[in-house]
Structure formats: C-alpha cells, structure tokens
Amino acid sequence: SDSPDVPEPVDFRAPVVIAADGSSARLALALGLERDPRRQIATAARRYYRSPERSREEYLELWADLRFPDGGPYLPGYGWIFPMGDGRVNVGLGALPHRRHGKADLRATLDQWLARTPQEWGLREENAEGPVRSAALPLGFNRHPLYARGLLLVGDSGGMVSPWNGEGIAQAMEAGEVAAETAALALAHAQGPRRE
C-alpha cells in the first residue's frame, strides 16, 4: 500500500501452529478441515451487571425455565447468573436451535428473563456494564480431523464445546496443553516420519 497508515503485509511461518482462532476456524478452513454439518452449533449471549447483592453468592445459579420470546415453547438451553465477587455478575443464556421454532432471539429472551427477576437483584439496563455479547458455540468436536500437517486445533476452532452443558473453557485449556506437549515432542525430532 502507498498509504503510511496501512502496514505492509507480514508473513508468519512456523513448523507447528496451535490454532485457537475461535469458531470461525480460519486456519482450519484454509487447510480444508470443514465443519461436520451433522454437529450442531449452539449460541450464547451474556452481559455483565453491577449487582452487589448477587455478586456475593457462593454458587452459580442456573435457570432452565426460559421460553422463546412472547410465551413460545421452552428454550432448548439454560440461563446463568455467575457471581464475579467484585460487585458484578455475569448473566447469560445459551441455546440450541429448536427444530420447529428455529433460532431464538437471545437478546429478546435475555431481556424477557431479566424482567422477571427481583428488582433488588439489579439486573436492569441502568446497571449493565457494556453491551450484550453473543458467540457461536461449536459442539462435540465438529471438525475432523483436529489436525493437519503442522496444525493442531484447540478450543472452538476444533468444536470442543460440550454438547451436554455448553462449557468449553476447560476443554480448550486442556487441549492447548496437550497440543503444546505434542508439538514440543514432535519438534524434538528431525524432519521425517518420526516427527509426523
């Protein structure tokens, strides 16, 4: 580029790459590792709220009685209120697409749910910190294989979110550790079959 504000492209090269590039999985796609269409993708939305009363709780609260907006069927998912211990709570919900009703409007569902909570909990717009954030949750190892020559997939790029509970942080961290150990062992060998 002729513009001084646009840096020149940079190529990065490495014998092994551990891809933790999220649900977009750009590196996996670049190497032809397609998503398994038989595996579902859930969606989650969350927001932080100032809630001194709820932030002191010692447990995570789960809500399973959430409905599609406007009194529709029960949502195939759950909501959570996770105390942060610093005067805030992480409030969110996650859901699978419903076979008859499609994807839920998670923001509308979140608003509808929080309107039902007691006023003293503080889960209202005036106590919100930042916008509602949403993310895709690729479930059940939705890419095969989870590796290609010189590439190891971890976390959402490999679809490591549990289809049972929607949790994926622990799996991503464990996969990252295993991938790092595997890469270190492979790099200890000279090029050739033993390294593969």
GROMACS .gro file of C-alpha atoms in nm:
model
  196
    1SER     CA    1   0.000   0.000   0.000
    2ASP     CA    2   0.113   0.357  -0.066
    3SER     CA    3  -0.059   0.482   0.248
    4PRO     CA    4   0.167   0.535   0.552
    5ASP     CA    5  -0.125   0.433   0.776
    6VAL     CA    6  -0.151   0.082   0.632
    7PRO     CA    7   0.130  -0.151   0.736
    8GLU     CA    8   0.282  -0.387   0.484
    9PRO     CA    9   0.153  -0.745   0.499
   10VAL     CA   10   0.361  -0.976   0.713
   11ASP     CA   11   0.401  -1.349   0.660
   12PHE     CA   12   0.446  -1.565   0.967
   13ARG     CA   13   0.590  -1.913   0.926
   14ALA     CA   14   0.622  -2.188   1.184
   15PRO     CA   15   0.680  -2.563   1.177
   16VAL     CA   16   0.377  -2.613   1.406
   17VAL     CA   17   0.077  -2.390   1.467
   18ILE     CA   18  -0.170  -2.441   1.750
   19ALA     CA   19  -0.487  -2.279   1.621
   20ALA     CA   20  -0.707  -2.120   1.886
   21ASP     CA   21  -0.878  -1.886   1.641
   22GLY     CA   22  -1.232  -1.935   1.764
   23SER     CA   23  -1.542  -2.068   1.598
   24SER     CA   24  -1.452  -1.906   1.264
   25ALA     CA   25  -1.161  -2.154   1.245
   26ARG     CA   26  -0.998  -1.966   0.958
   27LEU     CA   27  -0.678  -2.170   0.967
   28ALA     CA   28  -0.869  -2.499   0.966
   29LEU     CA   29  -1.078  -2.385   0.670
   30ALA     CA   30  -0.766  -2.269   0.484
   31LEU     CA   31  -0.633  -2.624   0.513
   32GLY     CA   32  -0.960  -2.787   0.409
   33LEU     CA   33  -1.079  -2.902   0.752
   34GLU     CA   34  -1.452  -2.845   0.709
   35ARG     CA   35  -1.711  -2.840   0.986
   36ASP     CA   36  -1.919  -3.155   1.025
   37PRO     CA   37  -2.271  -3.034   0.934
   38ARG     CA   38  -2.425  -3.310   1.149
   39ARG     CA   39  -2.289  -3.139   1.460
   40GLN     CA   40  -2.498  -2.856   1.597
   41ILE     CA   41  -2.382  -2.508   1.680
   42ALA     CA   42  -2.537  -2.350   1.987
   43THR     CA   43  -2.546  -1.977   2.053
   44ALA     CA   44  -2.482  -1.790   2.376
   45ALA     CA   45  -2.537  -1.430   2.484
   46ARG     CA   46  -2.407  -1.270   2.803
   47ARG     CA   47  -2.377  -0.935   2.974
   48TYR     CA   48  -2.221  -0.807   3.295
   49TYR     CA   49  -2.430  -0.622   3.555
   50ARG     CA   50  -2.347  -0.437   3.875
   51SER     CA   51  -2.529  -0.638   4.139
   52PRO     CA   52  -2.370  -0.619   4.485
   53GLU     CA   53  -2.636  -0.850   4.631
   54ARG     CA   54  -2.597  -1.130   4.373
   55SER     CA   55  -2.219  -1.094   4.332
   56ARG     CA   56  -2.159  -1.223   4.686
   57GLU     CA   57  -2.330  -1.556   4.622
   58GLU     CA   58  -2.104  -1.860   4.651
   59TYR     CA   59  -2.261  -2.057   4.370
   60LEU     CA   60  -2.359  -2.039   4.006
   61GLU     CA   61  -2.733  -2.012   3.954
   62LEU     CA   62  -2.889  -2.188   3.653
   63TRP     CA   63  -3.236  -2.126   3.508
   64ALA     CA   64  -3.393  -2.395   3.292
   65ASP     CA   65  -3.743  -2.248   3.257
   66LEU     CA   66  -3.666  -1.995   2.984
   67ARG     CA   67  -3.905  -1.959   2.694
   68PHE     CA   68  -3.884  -1.822   2.345
   69PRO     CA   69  -3.995  -1.455   2.344
   70ASP     CA   70  -4.368  -1.386   2.359
   71GLY     CA   71  -4.451  -1.701   2.556
   72GLY     CA   72  -4.333  -1.954   2.299
   73PRO     CA   73  -4.205  -2.303   2.388
   74TYR     CA   74  -3.931  -2.365   2.640
   75LEU     CA   75  -3.588  -2.274   2.512
   76PRO     CA   76  -3.359  -2.574   2.444
   77GLY     CA   77  -3.092  -2.434   2.672
   78TYR     CA   78  -3.047  -2.255   3.004
   79GLY     CA   79  -2.962  -1.922   3.164
   80TRP     CA   80  -2.698  -1.848   3.424
   81ILE     CA   81  -2.612  -1.591   3.686
   82PHE     CA   82  -2.245  -1.623   3.774
   83PRO     CA   83  -2.120  -1.413   4.068
   84MET     CA   84  -1.790  -1.241   3.994
   85GLY     CA   85  -1.721  -1.147   4.360
   86ASP     CA   86  -1.639  -0.786   4.272
   87GLY     CA   87  -1.987  -0.636   4.279
   88ARG     CA   88  -2.075  -0.772   3.934
   89VAL     CA   89  -2.243  -1.078   3.789
   90ASN     CA   90  -2.207  -1.247   3.451
   91VAL     CA   91  -2.559  -1.310   3.325
   92GLY     CA   92  -2.631  -1.503   3.009
   93LEU     CA   93  -2.803  -1.783   2.831
   94GLY     CA   94  -2.720  -2.044   2.574
   95ALA     CA   95  -2.945  -2.243   2.344
   96LEU     CA   96  -2.956  -2.486   2.056
   97PRO     CA   97  -3.168  -2.411   1.752
   98HIS     CA   98  -3.520  -2.550   1.803
   99ARG     CA   99  -3.629  -2.793   1.530
  100ARG     CA  100  -3.967  -2.624   1.482
  101HIS     CA  101  -3.905  -2.271   1.603
  102GLY     CA  102  -3.554  -2.214   1.468
  103LYS     CA  103  -3.304  -1.993   1.646
  104ALA     CA  104  -3.420  -1.793   1.944
  105ASP     CA  105  -3.366  -1.419   1.958
  106LEU     CA  106  -3.131  -1.448   2.255
  107ARG     CA  107  -3.123  -1.075   2.327
  108ALA     CA  108  -3.504  -1.060   2.347
  109THR     CA  109  -3.508  -1.379   2.556
  110LEU     CA  110  -3.244  -1.233   2.790
  111ASP     CA  111  -3.445  -0.911   2.832
  112GLN     CA  112  -3.766  -1.108   2.896
  113TRP     CA  113  -3.597  -1.331   3.153
  114LEU     CA  114  -3.426  -1.049   3.342
  115ALA     CA  115  -3.751  -0.853   3.362
  116ARG     CA  116  -3.884  -1.145   3.573
  117THR     CA  117  -3.601  -1.128   3.826
  118PRO     CA  118  -3.648  -0.933   4.151
  119GLN     CA  119  -3.575  -0.559   4.119
  120GLU     CA  120  -3.330  -0.570   4.413
  121TRP     CA  121  -3.100  -0.802   4.217
  122GLY     CA  122  -3.017  -0.506   3.994
  123LEU     CA  123  -3.032  -0.694   3.665
  124ARG     CA  124  -3.168  -0.393   3.479
  125GLU     CA  125  -3.042  -0.176   3.195
  126GLU     CA  126  -2.918   0.101   3.427
  127ASN     CA  127  -2.681  -0.147   3.596
  128ALA     CA  128  -2.549  -0.305   3.276
  129GLU     CA  129  -2.178  -0.283   3.201
  130GLY     CA  130  -2.126  -0.291   2.828
  131PRO     CA  131  -2.335  -0.442   2.553
  132VAL     CA  132  -2.479  -0.790   2.523
  133ARG     CA  133  -2.213  -1.011   2.364
  134SER     CA  134  -2.301  -1.319   2.160
  135ALA     CA  135  -2.098  -1.610   2.033
  136ALA     CA  136  -2.136  -1.933   1.840
  137LEU     CA  137  -2.062  -2.248   2.040
  138PRO     CA  138  -1.938  -2.525   1.809
  139LEU     CA  139  -2.028  -2.852   1.978
  140GLY     CA  140  -1.893  -3.205   2.001
  141PHE     CA  141  -1.563  -3.196   1.807
  142ASN     CA  142  -1.726  -3.067   1.492
  143ARG     CA  143  -1.411  -3.075   1.274
  144HIS     CA  144  -1.234  -3.390   1.163
  145PRO     CA  145  -0.953  -3.449   1.195
  146LEU     CA  146  -0.846  -3.199   1.461
  147TYR     CA  147  -0.506  -3.170   1.298
  148ALA     CA  148  -0.340  -3.132   0.961
  149ARG     CA  149   0.025  -3.119   0.865
  150GLY     CA  150   0.175  -2.870   1.111
  151LEU     CA  151  -0.163  -2.758   1.251
  152LEU     CA  152  -0.339  -2.858   1.573
  153LEU     CA  153  -0.690  -2.728   1.653
  154VAL     CA  154  -0.788  -2.638   2.009
  155GLY     CA  155  -1.095  -2.482   2.166
  156ASP     CA  156  -1.375  -2.350   1.949
  157SER     CA  157  -1.172  -2.395   1.630
  158GLY     CA  158  -1.198  -2.770   1.693
  159GLY     CA  159  -1.557  -2.762   1.819
  160MET     CA  160  -1.459  -2.858   2.173
  161VAL     CA  161  -1.766  -2.717   2.348
  162SER     CA  162  -1.956  -2.981   2.545
  163PRO     CA  163  -2.294  -3.061   2.388
  164TRP     CA  164  -2.412  -3.157   2.737
  165ASN     CA  165  -2.367  -2.825   2.917
  166GLY     CA  166  -2.223  -2.572   2.670
  167GLU     CA  167  -1.898  -2.537   2.864
  168GLY     CA  168  -1.577  -2.517   2.667
  169ILE     CA  169  -1.311  -2.324   2.856
  170ALA     CA  170  -1.172  -2.623   3.047
  171GLN     CA  171  -1.163  -2.837   2.732
  172ALA     CA  172  -0.988  -2.559   2.538
  173MET     CA  173  -0.724  -2.519   2.808
  174GLU     CA  174  -0.661  -2.892   2.834
  175ALA     CA  175  -0.644  -2.927   2.455
  176GLY     CA  176  -0.398  -2.636   2.440
  177GLU     CA  177  -0.176  -2.806   2.696
  178VAL     CA  178  -0.187  -3.141   2.513
  179ALA     CA  179  -0.122  -2.967   2.179
  180ALA     CA  180   0.179  -2.781   2.322
  181GLU     CA  181   0.325  -3.102   2.466
  182THR     CA  182   0.266  -3.283   2.136
  183ALA     CA  183   0.427  -3.001   1.937
  184ALA     CA  184   0.730  -2.997   2.167
  185LEU     CA  185   0.774  -3.374   2.130
  186ALA     CA  186   0.741  -3.353   1.752
  187LEU     CA  187   0.989  -3.066   1.722
  188ALA     CA  188   1.244  -3.263   1.925
  189HIS     CA  189   1.279  -3.496   1.624
  190ALA     CA  190   1.444  -3.416   1.295
  191GLN     CA  191   1.225  -3.380   0.987
  192GLY     CA  192   1.080  -3.709   0.870
  193PRO     CA  193   0.831  -3.981   0.967
  194ARG     CA  194   0.913  -3.975   1.341
  195ARG     CA  195   0.831  -3.607   1.352
  196GLU     CA  196   0.488  -3.657   1.194
   0.00000   0.00000   0.00000
